Short mmCIF file of C-alpha atoms and ligand atoms in Angstrom, two decimals:
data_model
loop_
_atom_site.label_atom_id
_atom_site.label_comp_id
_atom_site.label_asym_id
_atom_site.label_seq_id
_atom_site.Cartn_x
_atom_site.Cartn_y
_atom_site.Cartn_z
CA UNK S 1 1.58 13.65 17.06
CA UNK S 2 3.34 14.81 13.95
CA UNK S 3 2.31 14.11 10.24
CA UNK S 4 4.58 11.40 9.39
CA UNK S 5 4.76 8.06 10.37
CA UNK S 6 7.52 7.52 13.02
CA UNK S 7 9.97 4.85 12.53
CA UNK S 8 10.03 2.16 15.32
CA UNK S 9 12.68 2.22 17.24
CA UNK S 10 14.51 -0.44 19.39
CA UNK S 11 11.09 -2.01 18.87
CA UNK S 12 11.74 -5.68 18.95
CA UNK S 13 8.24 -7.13 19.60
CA UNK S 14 7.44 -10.32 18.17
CA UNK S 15 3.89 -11.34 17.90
CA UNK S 16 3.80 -15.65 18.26
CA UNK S 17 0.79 -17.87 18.00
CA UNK S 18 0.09 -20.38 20.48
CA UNK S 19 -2.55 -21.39 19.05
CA UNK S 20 -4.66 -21.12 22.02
CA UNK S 21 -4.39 -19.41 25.64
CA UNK S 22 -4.59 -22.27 27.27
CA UNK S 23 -1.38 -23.48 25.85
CA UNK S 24 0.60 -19.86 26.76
CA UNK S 25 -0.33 -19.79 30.28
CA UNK S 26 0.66 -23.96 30.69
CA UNK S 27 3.93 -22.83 28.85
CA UNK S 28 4.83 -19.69 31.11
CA UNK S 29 5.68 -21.78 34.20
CA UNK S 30 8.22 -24.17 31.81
CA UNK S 31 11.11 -22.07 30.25
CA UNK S 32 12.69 -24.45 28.27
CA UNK S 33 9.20 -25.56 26.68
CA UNK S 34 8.53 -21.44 26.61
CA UNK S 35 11.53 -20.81 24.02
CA UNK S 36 11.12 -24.39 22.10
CA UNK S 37 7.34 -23.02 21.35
CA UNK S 38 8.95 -19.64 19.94
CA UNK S 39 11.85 -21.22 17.88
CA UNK S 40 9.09 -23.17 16.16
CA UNK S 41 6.88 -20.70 15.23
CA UNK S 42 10.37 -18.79 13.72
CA UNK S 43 10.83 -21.61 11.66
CA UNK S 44 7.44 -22.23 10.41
CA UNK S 45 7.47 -18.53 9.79
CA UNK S 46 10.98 -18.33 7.93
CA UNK S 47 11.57 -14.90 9.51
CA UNK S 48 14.30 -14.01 12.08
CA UNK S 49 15.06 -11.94 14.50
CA UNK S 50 16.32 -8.55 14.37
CA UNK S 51 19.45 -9.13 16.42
CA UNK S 52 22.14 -6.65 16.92
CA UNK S 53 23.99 -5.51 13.56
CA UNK S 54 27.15 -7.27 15.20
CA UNK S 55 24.76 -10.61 15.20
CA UNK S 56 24.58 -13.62 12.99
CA UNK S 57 21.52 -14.41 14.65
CA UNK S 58 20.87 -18.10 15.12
CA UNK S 59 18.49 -19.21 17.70
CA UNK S 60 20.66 -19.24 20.93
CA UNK S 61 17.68 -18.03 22.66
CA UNK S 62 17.76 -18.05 26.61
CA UNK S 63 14.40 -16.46 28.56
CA UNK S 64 15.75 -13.10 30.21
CA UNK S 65 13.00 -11.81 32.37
CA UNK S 66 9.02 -11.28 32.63
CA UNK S 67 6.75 -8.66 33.59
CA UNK S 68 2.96 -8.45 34.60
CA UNK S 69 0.73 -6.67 32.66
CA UNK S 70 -1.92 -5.22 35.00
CA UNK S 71 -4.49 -3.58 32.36
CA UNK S 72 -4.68 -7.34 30.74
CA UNK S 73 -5.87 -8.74 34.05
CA UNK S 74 -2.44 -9.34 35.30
CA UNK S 75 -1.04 -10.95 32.23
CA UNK S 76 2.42 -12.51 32.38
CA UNK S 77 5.23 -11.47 29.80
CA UNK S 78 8.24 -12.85 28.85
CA UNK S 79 11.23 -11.42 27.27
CA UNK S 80 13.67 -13.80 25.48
CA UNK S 81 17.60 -12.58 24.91
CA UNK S 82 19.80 -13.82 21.99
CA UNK S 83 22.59 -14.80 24.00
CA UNK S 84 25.74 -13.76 21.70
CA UNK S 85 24.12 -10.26 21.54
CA UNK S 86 21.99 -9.86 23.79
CA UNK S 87 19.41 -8.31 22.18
CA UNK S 88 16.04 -8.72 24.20
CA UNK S 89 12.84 -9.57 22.37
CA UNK S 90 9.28 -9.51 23.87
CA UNK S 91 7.05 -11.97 23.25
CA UNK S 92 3.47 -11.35 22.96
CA UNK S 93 1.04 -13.76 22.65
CA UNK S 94 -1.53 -13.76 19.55
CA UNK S 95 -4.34 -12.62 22.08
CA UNK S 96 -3.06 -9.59 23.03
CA UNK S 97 -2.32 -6.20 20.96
CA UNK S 98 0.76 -4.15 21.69
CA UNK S 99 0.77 -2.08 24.30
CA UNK S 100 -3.18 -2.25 23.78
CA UNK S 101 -6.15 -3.15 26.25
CA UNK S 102 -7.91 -3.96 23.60
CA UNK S 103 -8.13 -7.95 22.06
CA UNK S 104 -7.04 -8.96 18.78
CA UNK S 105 -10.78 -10.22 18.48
CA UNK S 106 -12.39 -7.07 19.57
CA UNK S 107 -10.18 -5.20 17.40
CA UNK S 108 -10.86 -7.32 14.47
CA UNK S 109 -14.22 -6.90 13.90
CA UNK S 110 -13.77 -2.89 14.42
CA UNK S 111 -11.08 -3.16 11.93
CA UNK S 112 -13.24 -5.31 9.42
CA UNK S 113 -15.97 -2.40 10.01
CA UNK S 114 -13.86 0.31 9.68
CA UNK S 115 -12.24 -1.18 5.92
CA UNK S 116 -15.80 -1.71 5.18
CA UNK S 117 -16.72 2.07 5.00
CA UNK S 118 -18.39 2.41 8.65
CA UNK S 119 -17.42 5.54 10.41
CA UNK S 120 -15.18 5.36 13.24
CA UNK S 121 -18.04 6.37 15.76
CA UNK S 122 -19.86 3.52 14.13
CA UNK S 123 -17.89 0.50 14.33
CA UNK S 124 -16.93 1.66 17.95
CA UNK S 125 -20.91 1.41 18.94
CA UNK S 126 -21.40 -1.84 17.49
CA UNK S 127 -18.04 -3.01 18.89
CA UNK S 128 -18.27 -1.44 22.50
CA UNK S 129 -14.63 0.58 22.24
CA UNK S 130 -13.96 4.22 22.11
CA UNK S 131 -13.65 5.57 18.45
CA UNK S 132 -10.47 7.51 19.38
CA UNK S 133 -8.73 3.70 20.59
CA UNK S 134 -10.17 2.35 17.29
CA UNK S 135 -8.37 5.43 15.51
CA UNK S 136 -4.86 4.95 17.76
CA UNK S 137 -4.99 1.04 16.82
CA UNK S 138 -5.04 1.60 13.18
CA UNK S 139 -2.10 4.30 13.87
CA UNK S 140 -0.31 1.47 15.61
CA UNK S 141 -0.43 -0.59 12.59
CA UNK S 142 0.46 2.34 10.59
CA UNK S 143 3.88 2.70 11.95
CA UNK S 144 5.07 0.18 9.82
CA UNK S 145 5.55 0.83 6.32
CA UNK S 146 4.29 -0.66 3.52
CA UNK S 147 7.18 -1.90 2.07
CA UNK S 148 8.11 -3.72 4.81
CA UNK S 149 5.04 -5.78 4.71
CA UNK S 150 4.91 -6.27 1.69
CA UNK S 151 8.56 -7.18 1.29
CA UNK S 152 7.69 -9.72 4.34
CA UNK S 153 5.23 -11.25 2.34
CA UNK S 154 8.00 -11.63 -0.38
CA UNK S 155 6.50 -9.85 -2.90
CA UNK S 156 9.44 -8.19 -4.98
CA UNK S 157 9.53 -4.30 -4.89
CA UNK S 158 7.85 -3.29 -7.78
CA UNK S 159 9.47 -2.61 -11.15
CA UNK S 160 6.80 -0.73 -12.38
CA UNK S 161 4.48 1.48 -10.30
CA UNK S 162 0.95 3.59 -11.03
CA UNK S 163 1.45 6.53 -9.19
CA UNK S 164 -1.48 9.32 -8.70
CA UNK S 165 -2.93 11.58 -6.09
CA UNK S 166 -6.15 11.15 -4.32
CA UNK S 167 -7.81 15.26 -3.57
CA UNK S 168 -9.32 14.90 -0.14
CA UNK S 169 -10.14 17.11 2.35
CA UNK S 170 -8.83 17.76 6.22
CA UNK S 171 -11.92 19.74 7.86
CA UNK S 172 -11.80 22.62 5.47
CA UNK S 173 -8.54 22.54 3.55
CA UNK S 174 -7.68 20.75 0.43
CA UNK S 175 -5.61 17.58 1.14
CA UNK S 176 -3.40 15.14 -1.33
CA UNK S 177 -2.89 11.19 -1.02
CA UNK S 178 -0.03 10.42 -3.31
CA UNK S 179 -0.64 6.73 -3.91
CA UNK S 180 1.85 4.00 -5.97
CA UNK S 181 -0.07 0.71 -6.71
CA UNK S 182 1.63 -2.13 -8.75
CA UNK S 183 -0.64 -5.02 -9.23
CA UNK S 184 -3.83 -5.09 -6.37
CA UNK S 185 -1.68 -3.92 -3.99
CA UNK S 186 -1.09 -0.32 -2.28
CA UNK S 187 2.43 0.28 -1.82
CA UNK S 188 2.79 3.83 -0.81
CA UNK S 189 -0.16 6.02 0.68
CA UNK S 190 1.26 9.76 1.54
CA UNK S 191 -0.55 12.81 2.61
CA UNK S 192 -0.09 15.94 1.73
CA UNK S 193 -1.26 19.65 2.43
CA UNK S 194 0.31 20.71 -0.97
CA UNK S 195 -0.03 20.04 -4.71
CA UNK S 196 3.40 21.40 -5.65
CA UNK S 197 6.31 19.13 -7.41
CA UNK S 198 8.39 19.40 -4.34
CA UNK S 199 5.69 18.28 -1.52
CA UNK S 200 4.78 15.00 -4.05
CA UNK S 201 8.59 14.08 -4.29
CA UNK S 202 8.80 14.41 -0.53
CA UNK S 203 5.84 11.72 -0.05
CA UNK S 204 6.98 9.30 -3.04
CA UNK S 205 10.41 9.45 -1.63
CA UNK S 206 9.35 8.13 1.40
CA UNK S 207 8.68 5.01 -0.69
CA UNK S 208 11.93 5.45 -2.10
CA UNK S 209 14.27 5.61 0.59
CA UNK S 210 11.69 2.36 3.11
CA UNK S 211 12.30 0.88 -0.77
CA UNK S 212 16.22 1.39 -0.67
CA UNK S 213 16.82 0.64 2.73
CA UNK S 214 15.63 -3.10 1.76
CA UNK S 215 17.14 -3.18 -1.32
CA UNK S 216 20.07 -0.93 -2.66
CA UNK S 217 19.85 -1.78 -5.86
CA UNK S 218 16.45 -0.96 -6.46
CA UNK S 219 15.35 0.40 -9.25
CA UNK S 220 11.93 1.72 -11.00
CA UNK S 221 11.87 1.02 -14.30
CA UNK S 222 8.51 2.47 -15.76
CA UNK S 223 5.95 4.53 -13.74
CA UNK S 224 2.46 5.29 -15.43
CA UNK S 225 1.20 8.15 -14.19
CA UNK S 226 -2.28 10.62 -15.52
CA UNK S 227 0.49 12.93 -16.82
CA UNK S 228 -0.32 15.82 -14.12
CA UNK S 229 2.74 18.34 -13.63
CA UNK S 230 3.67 17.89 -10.04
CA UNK S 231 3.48 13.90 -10.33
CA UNK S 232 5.50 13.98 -13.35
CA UNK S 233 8.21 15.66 -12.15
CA UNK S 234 8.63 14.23 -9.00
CA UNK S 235 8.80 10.64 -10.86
CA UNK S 236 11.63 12.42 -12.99
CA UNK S 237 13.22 13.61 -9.90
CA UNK S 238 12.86 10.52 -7.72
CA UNK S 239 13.43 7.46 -10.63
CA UNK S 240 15.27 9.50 -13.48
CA UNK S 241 15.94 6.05 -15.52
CA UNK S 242 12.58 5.21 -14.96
CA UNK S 243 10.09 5.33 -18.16
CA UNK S 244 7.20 7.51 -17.86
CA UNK S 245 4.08 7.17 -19.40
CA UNK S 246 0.57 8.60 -18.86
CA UNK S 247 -2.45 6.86 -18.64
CA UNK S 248 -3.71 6.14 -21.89
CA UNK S 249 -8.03 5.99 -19.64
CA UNK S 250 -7.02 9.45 -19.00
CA UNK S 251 -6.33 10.32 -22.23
CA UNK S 252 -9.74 9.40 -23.64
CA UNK S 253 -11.83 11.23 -20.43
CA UNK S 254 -9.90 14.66 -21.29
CA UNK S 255 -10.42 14.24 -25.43
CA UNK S 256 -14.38 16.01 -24.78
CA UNK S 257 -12.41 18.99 -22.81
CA UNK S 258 -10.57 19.72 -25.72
CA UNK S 259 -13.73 20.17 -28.03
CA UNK S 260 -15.22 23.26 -26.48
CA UNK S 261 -18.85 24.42 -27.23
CA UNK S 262 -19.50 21.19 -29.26
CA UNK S 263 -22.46 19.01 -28.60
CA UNK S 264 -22.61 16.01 -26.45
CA UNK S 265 -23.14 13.42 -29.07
CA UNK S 266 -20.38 14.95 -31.15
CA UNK S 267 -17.82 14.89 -28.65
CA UNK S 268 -19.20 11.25 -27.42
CA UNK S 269 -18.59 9.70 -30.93
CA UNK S 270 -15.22 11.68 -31.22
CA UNK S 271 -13.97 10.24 -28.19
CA UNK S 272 -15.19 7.03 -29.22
CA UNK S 273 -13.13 6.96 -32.18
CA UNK S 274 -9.87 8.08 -30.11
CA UNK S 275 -11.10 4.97 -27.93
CA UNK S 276 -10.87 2.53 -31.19
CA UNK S 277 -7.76 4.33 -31.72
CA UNK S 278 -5.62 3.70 -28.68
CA UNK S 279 -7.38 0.21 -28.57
CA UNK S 280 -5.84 -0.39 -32.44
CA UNK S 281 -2.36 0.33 -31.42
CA UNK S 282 -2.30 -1.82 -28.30
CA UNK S 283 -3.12 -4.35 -30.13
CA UNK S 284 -0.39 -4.49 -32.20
CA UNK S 285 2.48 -6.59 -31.92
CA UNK S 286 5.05 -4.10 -33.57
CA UNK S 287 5.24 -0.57 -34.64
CA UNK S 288 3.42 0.38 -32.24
CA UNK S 289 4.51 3.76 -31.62
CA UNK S 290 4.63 4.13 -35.48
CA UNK S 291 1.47 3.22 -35.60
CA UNK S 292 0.48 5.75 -33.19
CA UNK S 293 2.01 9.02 -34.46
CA UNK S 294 0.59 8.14 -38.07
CA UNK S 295 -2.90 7.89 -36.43
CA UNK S 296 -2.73 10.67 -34.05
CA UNK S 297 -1.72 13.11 -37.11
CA UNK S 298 -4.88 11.80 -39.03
CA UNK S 299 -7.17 12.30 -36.25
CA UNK S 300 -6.58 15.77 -35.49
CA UNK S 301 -6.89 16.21 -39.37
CA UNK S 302 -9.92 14.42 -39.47
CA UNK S 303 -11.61 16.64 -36.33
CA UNK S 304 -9.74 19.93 -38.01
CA UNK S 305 -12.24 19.29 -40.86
CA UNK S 306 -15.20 17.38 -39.77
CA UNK S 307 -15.64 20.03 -36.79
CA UNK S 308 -13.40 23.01 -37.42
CA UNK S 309 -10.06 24.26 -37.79
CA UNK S 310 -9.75 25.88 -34.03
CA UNK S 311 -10.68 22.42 -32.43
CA UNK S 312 -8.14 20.35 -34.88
CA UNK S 313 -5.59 22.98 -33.78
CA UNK S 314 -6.17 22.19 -29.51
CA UNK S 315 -6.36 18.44 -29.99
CA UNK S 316 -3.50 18.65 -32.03
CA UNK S 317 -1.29 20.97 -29.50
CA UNK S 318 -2.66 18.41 -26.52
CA UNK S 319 -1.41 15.53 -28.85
CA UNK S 320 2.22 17.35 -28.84
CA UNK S 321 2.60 17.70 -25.30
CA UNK S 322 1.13 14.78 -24.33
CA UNK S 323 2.58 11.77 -27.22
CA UNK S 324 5.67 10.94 -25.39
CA UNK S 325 3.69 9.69 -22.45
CA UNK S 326 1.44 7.49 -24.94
CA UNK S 327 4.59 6.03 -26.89
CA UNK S 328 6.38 5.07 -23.27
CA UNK S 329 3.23 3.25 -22.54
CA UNK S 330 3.15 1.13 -26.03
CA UNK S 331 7.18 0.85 -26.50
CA UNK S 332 7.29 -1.49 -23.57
CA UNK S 333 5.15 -4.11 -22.89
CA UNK S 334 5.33 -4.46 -19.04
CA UNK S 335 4.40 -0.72 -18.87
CA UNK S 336 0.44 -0.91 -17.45
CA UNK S 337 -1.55 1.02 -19.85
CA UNK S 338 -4.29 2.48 -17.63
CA UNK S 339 -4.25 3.23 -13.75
CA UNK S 340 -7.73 1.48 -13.38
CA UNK S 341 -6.63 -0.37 -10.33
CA UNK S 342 -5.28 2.44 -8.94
CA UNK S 343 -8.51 4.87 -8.89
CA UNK S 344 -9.92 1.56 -7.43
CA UNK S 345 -7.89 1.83 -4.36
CA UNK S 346 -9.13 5.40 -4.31
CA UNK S 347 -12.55 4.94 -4.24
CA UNK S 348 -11.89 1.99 -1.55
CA UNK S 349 -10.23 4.81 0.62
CA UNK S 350 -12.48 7.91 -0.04
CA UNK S 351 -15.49 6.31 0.94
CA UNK S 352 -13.23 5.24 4.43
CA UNK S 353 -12.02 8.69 4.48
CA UNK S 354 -15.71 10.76 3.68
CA UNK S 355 -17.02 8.20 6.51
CA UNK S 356 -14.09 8.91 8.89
CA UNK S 357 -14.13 12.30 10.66
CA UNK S 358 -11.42 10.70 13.05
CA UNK S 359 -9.49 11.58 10.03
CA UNK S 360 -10.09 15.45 9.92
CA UNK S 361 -8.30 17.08 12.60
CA UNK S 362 -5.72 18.16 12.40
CA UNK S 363 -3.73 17.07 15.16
CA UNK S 364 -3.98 13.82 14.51
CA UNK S 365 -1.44 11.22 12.52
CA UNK S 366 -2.40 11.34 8.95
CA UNK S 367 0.49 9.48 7.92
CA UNK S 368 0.09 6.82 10.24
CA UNK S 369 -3.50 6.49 9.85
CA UNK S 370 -3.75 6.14 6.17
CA UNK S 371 -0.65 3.37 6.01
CA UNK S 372 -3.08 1.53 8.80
CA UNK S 373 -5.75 1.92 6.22
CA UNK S 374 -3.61 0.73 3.47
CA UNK S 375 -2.82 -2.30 5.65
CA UNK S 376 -6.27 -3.71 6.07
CA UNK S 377 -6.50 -2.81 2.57
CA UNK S 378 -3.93 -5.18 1.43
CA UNK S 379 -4.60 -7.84 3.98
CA UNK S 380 -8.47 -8.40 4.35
CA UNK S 381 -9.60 -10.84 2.46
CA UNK S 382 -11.70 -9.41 -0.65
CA UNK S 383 -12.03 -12.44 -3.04
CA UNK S 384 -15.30 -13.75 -3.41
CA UNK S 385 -14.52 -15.81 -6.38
CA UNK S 386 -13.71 -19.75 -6.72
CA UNK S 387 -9.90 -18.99 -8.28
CA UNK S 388 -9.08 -16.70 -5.25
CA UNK S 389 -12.07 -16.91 -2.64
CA UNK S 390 -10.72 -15.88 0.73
CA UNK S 391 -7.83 -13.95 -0.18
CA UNK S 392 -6.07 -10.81 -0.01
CA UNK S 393 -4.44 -8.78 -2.27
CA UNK S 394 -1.16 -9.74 -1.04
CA UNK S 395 -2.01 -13.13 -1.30
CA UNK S 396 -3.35 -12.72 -5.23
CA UNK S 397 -0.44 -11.28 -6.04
CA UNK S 398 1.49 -14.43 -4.78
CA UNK S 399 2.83 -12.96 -1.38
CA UNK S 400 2.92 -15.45 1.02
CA UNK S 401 1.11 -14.99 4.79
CA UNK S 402 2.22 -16.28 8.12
CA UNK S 403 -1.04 -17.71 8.61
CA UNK S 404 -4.56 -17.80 7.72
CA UNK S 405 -6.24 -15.84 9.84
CA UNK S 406 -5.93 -11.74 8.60
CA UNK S 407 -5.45 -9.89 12.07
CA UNK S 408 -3.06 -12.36 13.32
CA UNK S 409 -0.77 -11.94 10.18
CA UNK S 410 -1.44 -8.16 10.77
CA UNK S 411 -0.11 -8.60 14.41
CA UNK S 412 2.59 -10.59 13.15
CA UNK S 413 3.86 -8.23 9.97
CA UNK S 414 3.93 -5.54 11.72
CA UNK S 415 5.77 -6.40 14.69
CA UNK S 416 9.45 -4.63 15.12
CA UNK S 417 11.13 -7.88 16.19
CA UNK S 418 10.95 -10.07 12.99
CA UNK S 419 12.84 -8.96 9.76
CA UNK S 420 12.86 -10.85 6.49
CA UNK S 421 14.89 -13.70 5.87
CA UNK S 422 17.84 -13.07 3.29
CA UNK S 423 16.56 -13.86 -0.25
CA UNK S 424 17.32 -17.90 -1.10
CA UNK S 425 20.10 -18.39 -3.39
CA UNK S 426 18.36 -19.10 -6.91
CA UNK S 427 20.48 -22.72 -7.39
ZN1 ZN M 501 21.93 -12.04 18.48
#
């Protein structure tokens, strides 16, 4: 197993609901019935098939040929071919996992475990499976990427993106998570062994070229970042017309750094001034940036005499370096302002992580692994609340689901044989 995610290939699985089993095994001795049930479900989903490139698609679908599947008890599966290009699709019925012993409803409540923070040894004692077939299941789902999930879901590639790097550790060396968020929902989650510029534009451009692949004419047009080197420049590198800004939450936790040897409360009630600040020139509707530089210049005056010369000098040298960042974030709008949402996600996926020691070794598939985190991350329900109780992040950010039931839309996103519909005409 390698570190990156490998791309399916020739995979044309396609996960259908038959609601129940008893339906599947009346349908399996009735062909015709057999490929009416499938058609239906295509439609109700809106996806289709991914037929040959030389392929219109259409649903000229003819059942090709079946085989037994002796670890499922001797389960019967059919293959259906498209019959302009032939292109063979197996069917797989919503109880059963691909190429998986395990059922969807054993692996659900594992899954549910494992998002909630219980180790992998854990939720594979309460659920009676092996923690290393727990671990390759969430690998399995991990071999699809993000963005084609999400894109599934038709949520719109994101025009702006929080990107920032989670420091976690892989038994005893220092490991990175480059992460882009937009809205609730993870986009990208990377790993890394390396902190340097070039290893973070190698895992954001992973997002990139998934990104590009479904849409050439993508484009980023602001990324907030915490204004840390290597992130930085592999934004400029990746999405040069993109805006950047920095985190304006960050700015405020790293304004006590730059008073050195000062006391607590002093620093406390500095920082809460910067805090009013920032807060002023949000709020206004123009001149925003204006606003800022005048205020920033009066604030390092005001510390350069209330608390010394040497301290007014720092914050005013941080200021310098660190202003263009600030104005990006207030010159537009639809930049987001702070990456709150973003250390969120973290926090989600550190305590997985620190409670995972399937994670730390070293053979294993980071890649793959995290992006099956970041799945059940985007697709468990979370919302307790009335305006959104029961949903997922995809679903509050107005993707639409297959179904819904989770681990069946889980089964059914990520299976190789479905690809997005085109985009509707907007008349
Ligand atoms: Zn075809």
């Amino acid at each position: 197993m390698g570190q990156t995610a490998k791309t399916p290939r020739g995979n044309r699985t396609i996960t259908v609901d038959f609601q129940d089993e008893s339906t599947y095994f009346r349908l399996l001795n009735d062909g015709k019935a057999f490929v009416e049930c499938v058609l239906a479900f295509l439609l109700s989903l809106g996806f289709q098939l991914t037929h040959k490139s030389t392929c219109h698609g259409g649903d000229s679908l003819t059942r090709h040929s079946h085989y037994v599947r002796i670890r499922l008890g001797g389960l019967t599966i059919w293959r259906i071919q498209c019959t302009r290009c032939k292109a063979v699709f197996t069917v797989l019925p919503h109880f059963v996992l691909r190429y998986r012993q395990m059922r969807p409803d054993v692996a659900r409540d594992a899954l549910v475990a494992t998002h909630g923070g219980l180790s992998l040894e854990w939720c594979a004692t309460i659920c009676h499976i092996s923690p290393m077939a727990l671990y390759r299941v969430i690998c399995a789902f991990g071999q699809h990427s993000l963005v084609s999930v999400l894109t599934r879901c038709g949520l719109r590639l994101p025009a702006y993106i929080l990107a920032d790097e989670k420091h976690s550790r892989c038994l005893t060396a220092k490991v990175y998570l480059p992460t882009i968020v937009s809205g609730r929902v993870l986009w990208h989650l990377g790993y890394s062994a390396s902190k340097s510029a070039a290893a973070f534009t190698q895992s954001y451009g992973v997002f990139q070229q998934v990104a590009l692949a479904q849409e050439p004419s993508y484009r980023v047009k602001g990324a907030l970042t915490d204004g840390f080197d290597s992130t930085v420049s592999s934004m400029r590198t990746l999405f040069p017309g993109a805006r950047l800004g920095y985190c304006l939450r960050h700015a405020l936790n790293k304004l006590p750094d730059k008073l050195i040897g000062l006391s607590a409360p002093v620093r406390q009630g500095l920082r809460s001034q910067f805090h009013t600040l920032l807060h002023r020139c949000r709020q206004r509707k123009s001149l925003r940036v204006v606003a800022l530089g005048q205020r920033l210049r009066h604030f390092a005056a005001h510390i350069a005499t209330t608390v010394g010369e040497a301290h007014g000098e720092r914050v005013r040298s941080w200021f310098q370096a660190k202003k263009a960042g600030w104005y990006t974030v207030l010159a537009d709008p639809q930049m987001p302002a702070m990456s709150t949402v973003l250390d969120q996600a973290h926090n989600a996926i550190d305590r997985k992580l620190f409670a995972m020691k399937g994670f730390h070794h070293p053979g294993g598939s980071q890649a793959a692994f995290l992006t099956g985190l970041a799945h059940l991350y985007n697709l468990i329900p979370y919302q307790r609340r009335a305006l959104h109780a029961g949903k997922c992040r995809v679903a509050v950010e107005g993707g639409r689901l297959p179904t819904a039931d989770w681990m069946l839309n889980l089964q059914i996103l990520t299976s190789g044989g479905y690809q997005c519909a085109p985009a509707p005409p907007h008349h």
